[in-house]
mmCIF file of C-alpha atoms in Angstrom:
data_model
loop_
_atom_site.group_PDB
_atom_site.id
_atom_site.type_symbol
_atom_site.label_atom_id
_atom_site.label_comp_id
_atom_site.label_asym_id
_atom_site.label_seq_id
_atom_site.Cartn_x
_atom_site.Cartn_y
_atom_site.Cartn_z
ATOM 1 C CA MET A 21 33.417 47.471 -25.362
ATOM 2 C CA SER A 22 30.066 49.156 -25.862
ATOM 3 C CA ASN A 23 28.237 48.785 -29.138
ATOM 4 C CA ILE A 24 30.041 45.659 -30.332
ATOM 5 C CA LYS A 25 29.508 45.141 -34.046
ATOM 6 C CA LEU A 26 31.202 41.784 -34.571
ATOM 7 C CA ILE A 27 32.724 38.963 -32.530
ATOM 8 C CA ILE A 28 35.509 36.920 -34.160
ATOM 9 C CA GLU A 29 36.720 33.619 -32.699
ATOM 10 C CA GLU A 30 40.193 32.241 -33.291
ATOM 11 C CA ARG A 31 40.264 29.645 -36.077
ATOM 12 C CA PRO A 32 42.991 26.985 -36.257
ATOM 13 C CA ALA A 33 45.536 27.383 -39.048
ATOM 14 C CA ASN A 34 48.758 25.550 -39.869
ATOM 15 C CA ILE A 35 51.945 27.551 -40.590
ATOM 16 C CA GLY A 36 54.180 24.651 -41.551
ATOM 17 C CA ASN A 37 54.967 22.628 -38.444
ATOM 18 C CA PHE A 38 53.123 24.902 -36.032
ATOM 19 C CA MET A 39 49.414 25.495 -35.325
ATOM 20 C CA VAL A 40 48.130 29.011 -34.700
ATOM 21 C CA GLY A 41 44.799 30.673 -33.990
ATOM 22 C CA ARG A 42 43.890 32.966 -36.903
ATOM 23 C CA MET A 43 41.741 36.029 -36.168
ATOM 24 C CA LEU A 44 42.193 38.311 -39.171
ATOM 25 C CA PRO A 45 41.361 38.368 -42.007
ATOM 26 C CA PHE A 46 37.754 37.275 -41.430
ATOM 27 C CA ARG A 47 35.100 36.928 -44.116
ATOM 28 C CA GLU A 48 32.932 39.666 -42.588
ATOM 29 C CA LYS A 49 35.816 41.913 -41.578
ATOM 30 C CA ARG A 50 38.942 41.822 -43.677
ATOM 31 C CA MET A 51 40.785 44.598 -41.830
ATOM 32 C CA VAL A 52 40.601 46.777 -38.722
ATOM 33 C CA GLY A 53 42.126 50.131 -39.631
ATOM 34 C CA PRO A 54 45.408 49.151 -41.339
ATOM 35 C CA PHE A 55 45.622 45.796 -39.480
ATOM 36 C CA SER A 56 45.114 43.056 -42.063
ATOM 37 C CA PHE A 57 46.269 39.841 -40.359
ATOM 38 C CA ILE A 58 46.566 38.560 -36.786
ATOM 39 C CA ASP A 59 47.721 35.111 -35.647
ATOM 40 C CA HIS A 60 47.811 33.978 -32.026
ATOM 41 C CA MET A 61 50.750 31.553 -31.659
ATOM 42 C CA GLY A 62 50.392 29.024 -28.841
ATOM 43 C CA PRO A 63 50.813 28.742 -25.987
ATOM 44 C CA THR A 64 52.625 25.665 -27.268
ATOM 45 C CA ALA A 65 54.948 23.423 -25.275
ATOM 46 C CA MET A 66 57.681 21.985 -27.481
ATOM 47 C CA LYS A 67 59.897 19.056 -26.525
ATOM 48 C CA ASP A 68 63.644 18.983 -27.020
ATOM 49 C CA HIS A 69 63.201 17.556 -30.530
ATOM 50 C CA GLN A 70 60.471 20.032 -31.584
ATOM 51 C CA ASN A 71 61.293 23.441 -33.007
ATOM 52 C CA LEU A 72 59.717 26.295 -34.913
ATOM 53 C CA ASP A 73 61.067 26.286 -38.449
ATOM 54 C CA VAL A 74 59.443 28.638 -40.947
ATOM 55 C CA PRO A 75 61.828 28.715 -43.942
ATOM 56 C CA PRO A 76 62.424 31.877 -45.999
ATOM 57 C CA HIS A 77 59.244 33.340 -47.467
ATOM 58 C CA PRO A 78 58.482 36.712 -49.091
ATOM 59 C CA HIS A 79 56.249 39.676 -48.204
ATOM 60 C CA ILE A 80 55.170 42.807 -50.065
ATOM 61 C CA GLY A 81 53.022 45.799 -49.139
ATOM 62 C CA LEU A 82 53.024 45.458 -45.352
ATOM 63 C CA SER A 83 54.858 45.635 -42.047
ATOM 64 C CA THR A 84 54.998 42.572 -39.805
ATOM 65 C CA LEU A 85 54.842 42.955 -36.019
ATOM 66 C CA THR A 86 55.971 40.082 -33.783
ATOM 67 C CA PHE A 87 55.258 40.322 -30.042
ATOM 68 C CA LEU A 88 56.013 37.361 -27.784
ATOM 69 C CA PHE A 89 54.621 36.470 -24.348
ATOM 70 C CA GLU A 90 56.824 33.374 -23.921
ATOM 71 C CA GLY A 91 59.703 31.805 -25.830
ATOM 72 C CA GLU A 92 62.184 33.117 -28.370
ATOM 73 C CA ILE A 93 62.378 33.285 -32.169
ATOM 74 C CA THR A 94 65.374 33.948 -34.407
ATOM 75 C CA HIS A 95 64.447 36.338 -37.208
ATOM 76 C CA LYS A 96 66.659 36.488 -40.300
ATOM 77 C CA ASP A 97 65.865 38.515 -43.407
ATOM 78 C CA SER A 98 67.191 39.486 -46.814
ATOM 79 C CA LEU A 99 68.475 42.809 -45.443
ATOM 80 C CA GLY A 100 70.958 40.825 -43.351
ATOM 81 C CA SER A 101 69.071 41.228 -40.066
ATOM 82 C CA ASP A 102 69.746 38.398 -37.616
ATOM 83 C CA VAL A 103 67.938 39.001 -34.323
ATOM 84 C CA VAL A 104 66.509 36.878 -31.518
ATOM 85 C CA ILE A 105 63.175 38.286 -30.358
ATOM 86 C CA LYS A 106 62.329 37.724 -26.694
ATOM 87 C CA PRO A 107 59.164 38.366 -24.655
ATOM 88 C CA GLY A 108 58.197 42.028 -24.435
ATOM 89 C CA GLN A 109 60.349 43.053 -27.393
ATOM 90 C CA VAL A 110 58.971 44.203 -30.741
ATOM 91 C CA ASN A 111 60.113 43.042 -34.170
ATOM 92 C CA TRP A 112 58.865 45.360 -36.918
ATOM 93 C CA MET A 113 59.770 44.378 -40.472
ATOM 94 C CA THR A 114 58.541 46.531 -43.356
ATOM 95 C CA SER A 115 58.448 44.677 -46.646
ATOM 96 C CA GLY A 116 57.544 47.506 -49.008
ATOM 97 C CA SER A 117 58.527 46.394 -52.519
ATOM 98 C CA GLY A 118 59.700 43.030 -51.187
ATOM 99 C CA ILE A 119 61.551 41.276 -48.389
ATOM 100 C CA VAL A 120 62.274 37.637 -47.484
ATOM 101 C CA HIS A 121 62.614 36.300 -43.946
ATOM 102 C CA SER A 122 62.769 33.120 -41.896
ATOM 103 C CA GLU A 123 61.592 32.408 -38.341
ATOM 104 C CA ARG A 124 63.164 29.628 -36.316
ATOM 105 C CA THR A 125 63.826 28.444 -32.788
ATOM 106 C CA PRO A 126 67.232 29.869 -31.751
ATOM 107 C CA GLU A 127 70.111 27.403 -32.015
ATOM 108 C CA TYR A 128 70.760 27.429 -28.237
ATOM 109 C CA LEU A 129 67.161 26.284 -27.518
ATOM 110 C CA ARG A 130 66.797 23.631 -30.218
ATOM 111 C CA HIS A 131 67.688 20.711 -27.932
ATOM 112 C CA THR A 132 65.728 21.818 -24.842
ATOM 113 C CA ASP A 133 62.085 21.796 -23.789
ATOM 114 C CA LYS A 134 60.559 25.222 -24.431
ATOM 115 C CA MET A 135 57.365 27.261 -24.792
ATOM 116 C CA LEU A 136 56.257 29.556 -27.594
ATOM 117 C CA HIS A 137 53.423 32.050 -27.216
ATOM 118 C CA GLY A 138 52.803 35.367 -28.914
ATOM 119 C CA LEU A 139 51.119 37.427 -31.612
ATOM 120 C CA GLN A 140 52.080 37.863 -35.241
ATOM 121 C CA ILE A 141 50.465 40.796 -36.988
ATOM 122 C CA TRP A 142 50.451 42.340 -40.455
ATOM 123 C CA VAL A 143 49.881 46.068 -40.909
ATOM 124 C CA ALA A 144 49.169 47.147 -44.488
ATOM 125 C CA LEU A 145 51.104 50.081 -45.903
ATOM 126 C CA PRO A 146 49.446 53.197 -47.360
ATOM 127 C CA LYS A 147 49.135 53.052 -51.139
ATOM 128 C CA ASP A 148 51.892 55.624 -51.734
ATOM 129 C CA LEU A 149 54.337 53.594 -49.606
ATOM 130 C CA GLU A 150 53.518 50.077 -50.812
ATOM 131 C CA GLN A 151 56.658 50.032 -52.945
ATOM 132 C CA MET A 152 58.993 51.679 -50.415
ATOM 133 C CA LYS A 153 62.412 50.237 -49.639
ATOM 134 C CA PRO A 154 62.235 47.375 -47.105
ATOM 135 C CA SER A 155 63.471 48.009 -43.563
ATOM 136 C CA PHE A 156 63.773 46.323 -40.175
ATOM 137 C CA PHE A 157 63.397 47.676 -36.633
ATOM 138 C CA HIS A 158 63.800 45.936 -33.282
ATOM 139 C CA ALA A 159 62.735 47.516 -29.975
ATOM 140 C CA ASP A 160 63.744 46.287 -26.553
ATOM 141 C CA GLU A 161 61.068 46.010 -23.864
ATOM 142 C CA THR A 162 62.527 49.012 -22.017
ATOM 143 C CA GLU A 163 61.939 51.234 -25.081
ATOM 144 C CA ILE A 164 58.175 50.631 -25.176
ATOM 145 C CA PRO A 165 56.074 53.309 -23.384
ATOM 146 C CA THR A 166 54.423 51.887 -20.250
ATOM 147 C CA TRP A 167 52.320 53.581 -17.580
ATOM 148 C CA GLU A 168 49.646 52.949 -14.959
ATOM 149 C CA GLN A 169 46.222 54.551 -15.089
ATOM 150 C CA ASP A 170 43.226 53.686 -12.884
ATOM 151 C CA ASN A 171 44.910 50.515 -11.587
ATOM 152 C CA ILE A 172 45.541 49.266 -15.132
ATOM 153 C CA ASN A 173 49.025 48.790 -16.595
ATOM 154 C CA PHE A 174 49.221 50.132 -20.144
ATOM 155 C CA LYS A 175 51.818 49.426 -22.816
ATOM 156 C CA LEU A 176 51.881 51.218 -26.183
ATOM 157 C CA ILE A 177 53.483 48.623 -28.425
ATOM 158 C CA ALA A 178 53.059 50.553 -31.684
ATOM 159 C CA GLY A 179 51.539 53.796 -32.893
ATOM 160 C CA GLU A 180 50.226 56.762 -30.934
ATOM 161 C CA ALA A 181 47.604 57.024 -28.165
ATOM 162 C CA PHE A 182 47.115 58.695 -24.785
ATOM 163 C CA GLY A 183 49.473 61.479 -25.843
ATOM 164 C CA ARG A 184 52.296 58.940 -26.114
ATOM 165 C CA LYS A 185 54.203 57.523 -29.078
ATOM 166 C CA SER A 186 55.912 54.158 -29.531
ATOM 167 C CA PRO A 187 59.377 54.167 -31.148
ATOM 168 C CA VAL A 188 58.168 51.590 -33.688
ATOM 169 C CA PRO A 189 58.231 53.395 -37.095
ATOM 170 C CA VAL A 190 54.641 53.030 -38.310
ATOM 171 C CA TYR A 191 53.484 54.525 -41.620
ATOM 172 C CA SER A 192 49.848 55.431 -40.971
ATOM 173 C CA PRO A 193 47.797 56.576 -37.936
ATOM 174 C CA LEU A 194 47.325 53.487 -35.713
ATOM 175 C CA TYR A 195 47.661 52.084 -32.195
ATOM 176 C CA PHE A 196 48.405 48.710 -30.634
ATOM 177 C CA LEU A 197 47.946 48.702 -26.847
ATOM 178 C CA GLU A 198 48.306 46.178 -24.037
ATOM 179 C CA LEU A 199 46.060 46.586 -20.973
ATOM 180 C CA LYS A 200 46.787 44.394 -17.986
ATOM 181 C CA GLY A 201 44.933 44.434 -14.658
ATOM 182 C CA THR A 202 44.844 42.355 -11.490
ATOM 183 C CA THR A 203 41.560 43.687 -10.052
ATOM 184 C CA ARG A 204 38.092 44.139 -11.477
ATOM 185 C CA GLN A 205 38.044 47.546 -13.125
ATOM 186 C CA LYS A 206 35.793 49.611 -15.372
ATOM 187 C CA ILE A 207 37.577 50.996 -18.439
ATOM 188 C CA ASN A 208 36.556 53.959 -20.545
ATOM 189 C CA ILE A 209 39.249 54.949 -23.023
ATOM 190 C CA GLY A 210 37.252 55.872 -26.118
ATOM 191 C CA ASP A 211 38.394 59.497 -25.995
ATOM 192 C CA TYR A 212 41.996 58.323 -26.504
ATOM 193 C CA LEU A 213 41.326 56.220 -29.598
ATOM 194 C CA PHE A 214 40.424 56.937 -33.218
ATOM 195 C CA GLY A 215 39.389 55.278 -36.453
ATOM 196 C CA GLU A 216 38.343 51.626 -36.363
ATOM 197 C CA SER A 217 38.960 49.755 -33.118
ATOM 198 C CA ALA A 218 39.061 46.154 -31.926
ATOM 199 C CA LEU A 219 39.842 44.349 -28.686
ATOM 200 C CA TYR A 220 41.527 40.942 -28.305
ATOM 201 C CA ILE A 221 41.190 39.038 -25.020
ATOM 202 C CA LEU A 222 44.348 37.089 -24.198
ATOM 203 C CA GLU A 223 43.456 36.012 -20.657
ATOM 204 C CA GLY A 224 40.761 36.697 -18.109
ATOM 205 C CA ALA A 225 37.419 38.161 -19.210
ATOM 206 C CA ILE A 226 35.605 41.395 -19.903
ATOM 207 C CA GLU A 227 31.978 42.471 -19.587
ATOM 208 C CA SER A 228 30.106 44.827 -21.865
ATOM 209 C CA ASP A 229 26.394 45.650 -21.909
ATOM 210 C CA GLY A 230 25.667 42.676 -19.649
ATOM 211 C CA HIS A 231 27.573 40.182 -21.811
ATOM 212 C CA LEU A 232 30.630 38.214 -20.689
ATOM 213 C CA TYR A 233 33.501 37.706 -23.157
ATOM 214 C CA GLU A 234 36.379 35.311 -22.558
ATOM 215 C CA PRO A 235 39.752 34.560 -24.219
ATOM 216 C CA LYS A 236 40.452 33.889 -27.898
ATOM 217 C CA LEU A 237 37.921 36.444 -29.094
ATOM 218 C CA ILE A 238 38.316 39.668 -31.038
ATOM 219 C CA LEU A 239 35.539 42.189 -30.441
ATOM 220 C CA ILE A 240 35.042 44.773 -33.193
ATOM 221 C CA ALA A 241 33.580 48.093 -32.054
ATOM 222 C CA ASN A 242 31.117 50.143 -34.068
ATOM 223 C CA ASN A 243 33.029 53.240 -33.062
ATOM 224 C CA ALA A 244 36.402 53.673 -31.367
ATOM 225 C CA LYS A 245 34.841 56.402 -29.217
ATOM 226 C CA LEU A 246 32.623 53.768 -27.573
ATOM 227 C CA CYS A 247 35.476 51.759 -26.058
ATOM 228 C CA GLU A 248 33.984 51.147 -22.610
ATOM 229 C CA PHE A 249 33.990 47.818 -20.759
ATOM 230 C CA THR A 250 34.720 46.128 -17.430
ATOM 231 C CA MET A 251 37.898 44.081 -17.037
ATOM 232 C CA HIS A 252 37.715 41.116 -14.665
ATOM 233 C CA GLU A 253 40.510 40.189 -12.273
ATOM 234 C CA ASN A 254 43.801 39.045 -13.850
ATOM 235 C CA THR A 255 42.836 40.076 -17.356
ATOM 236 C CA THR A 256 45.046 41.028 -20.295
ATOM 237 C CA VAL A 257 43.608 42.556 -23.453
ATOM 238 C CA TYR A 258 45.059 44.109 -26.599
ATOM 239 C CA ILE A 259 43.354 47.035 -28.299
ATOM 240 C CA PHE A 260 44.318 47.823 -31.866
ATOM 241 C CA GLY A 261 43.078 49.923 -34.733
ATOM 242 C CA GLY A 262 43.462 53.222 -36.506
ATOM 243 C CA ASP A 263 42.452 55.006 -39.680
ATOM 244 C CA ALA A 264 41.191 52.759 -42.462
ATOM 245 C CA PHE A 265 42.551 53.188 -45.982
ATOM 246 C CA PRO A 266 40.243 54.508 -48.723
ATOM 247 C CA GLU A 267 41.269 51.682 -51.079
ATOM 248 C CA GLU A 268 40.600 47.965 -50.752
ATOM 249 C CA ARG A 269 43.539 45.689 -49.945
ATOM 250 C CA PHE A 270 43.991 42.330 -51.668
ATOM 251 C CA ILE A 271 45.719 39.484 -49.862
ATOM 252 C CA TYR A 272 47.267 36.436 -51.481
ATOM 253 C CA TRP A 273 49.481 34.238 -49.314
ATOM 254 C CA ASN A 274 52.078 36.632 -47.807
ATOM 255 C CA PHE A 275 51.395 39.467 -50.228
ATOM 256 C CA VAL A 276 49.223 42.526 -49.505
ATOM 257 C CA ALA A 277 48.540 45.202 -52.137
ATOM 258 C CA SER A 278 45.991 47.724 -53.357
ATOM 259 C CA ASP A 279 46.691 46.568 -56.935
ATOM 260 C CA LYS A 280 46.329 42.903 -57.896
ATOM 261 C CA GLU A 281 49.033 43.366 -60.526
ATOM 262 C CA LEU A 282 51.616 43.915 -57.760
ATOM 263 C CA ILE A 283 50.629 40.553 -56.308
ATOM 264 C CA GLU A 284 50.877 38.812 -59.678
ATOM 265 C CA LYS A 285 54.372 40.208 -60.196
ATOM 266 C CA ALA A 286 55.408 39.077 -56.712
ATOM 267 C CA LYS A 287 54.125 35.562 -57.423
ATOM 268 C CA VAL A 288 56.285 35.269 -60.536
ATOM 269 C CA LYS A 289 59.261 36.799 -58.759
ATOM 270 C CA TRP A 290 59.054 34.239 -55.955
ATOM 271 C CA LEU A 291 58.495 31.354 -58.356
ATOM 272 C CA GLU A 292 61.618 32.385 -60.262
ATOM 273 C CA GLN A 293 63.489 32.976 -56.962
ATOM 274 C CA THR A 294 64.586 36.485 -57.920
ATOM 275 C CA PHE A 295 63.805 38.044 -54.533
ATOM 276 C CA LYS A 296 66.955 38.926 -52.615
ATOM 277 C CA PRO A 297 67.745 35.821 -50.492
ATOM 278 C CA VAL A 298 68.245 35.482 -46.733
ATOM 279 C CA PRO A 299 71.994 35.103 -46.088
ATOM 280 C CA GLY A 300 72.906 31.589 -44.981
ATOM 281 C CA GLU A 301 69.486 30.090 -45.825
ATOM 282 C CA THR A 302 69.023 27.699 -48.746
ATOM 283 C CA ASP A 303 65.511 26.268 -48.365
ATOM 284 C CA PHE A 304 62.294 28.242 -48.887
ATOM 285 C CA VAL A 305 58.508 28.022 -48.697
ATOM 286 C CA PRO A 306 57.124 27.220 -52.182
ATOM 287 C CA LEU A 307 54.507 29.434 -53.805
ATOM 288 C CA PRO A 308 51.075 27.883 -53.199
ATOM 289 C CA ASP A 309 49.247 26.621 -56.289
ATOM 290 C CA GLN A 310 52.072 26.917 -58.807
ATOM 291 C CA SER A 311 50.056 25.310 -61.618
ATOM 292 C CA HIS A 312 49.319 28.654 -63.301
ATOM 293 C CA TYR A 313 52.922 29.845 -63.195
ATOM 294 C CA GLN A 314 55.720 28.445 -65.306
ATOM 295 C CA LYS A 315 59.401 29.226 -64.879
ATOM 296 C CA LYS A 316 60.918 30.944 -67.877
#
């Protein structure tokens, strides 16, 4: 990617009983377009007694995108959704004014050895839609636009690019692309992109301006129009970005908002457990640092 402005390395973070590599937010770059949060999960081998268990927790002001490379996750939410996400599928949950969900190893895998590997992403909502009604969308792998161009396999997971549109119902101009190649290949796709742009290297390596970049890095471009680089053999990268919002976004825990007051209200609402619950779930993730909040 020509004219690289910033290089971000994955940083370890704990999401309960599971370690992830956190890439966004970063102190020098809080967002890329509307993308406000990216975790790289795994690859993690789990024994027959180990499982992913993230109890019910709330979100406001964003859409979550889950995309798996290996393994399976059961998603349940306060709308009544109960879906197993598998590799290549897309889970897109829009919290709007508020939603609660849990993420767990499916029941039929809980006593077997298994792998889990994927990306979890937050996309902030435009200010006028931050309080929209929550919704949930699940896309099968066959519904995602895929094509080959210059010996590279492309997949448009979300948004619009290359004259194509993903079925995932996004709420601002953005793109989230997979590029996968088996041979060394020069890439120049800047004319197809817009807004802010970043590239994540999952496997393999890329070269740009004489520099070699390897996995677990996000490269932030100065300009989406300058997206030119060389992919090495057997390389997979993800390119994401879009139009940035004019207003700042504040993030506290699982809450994203342009107004801090919305976050404060969500904190109290979760502390008092007045969010709509996930059917069949009784436990939950406590609000961090509850010392300033007292139940009525």
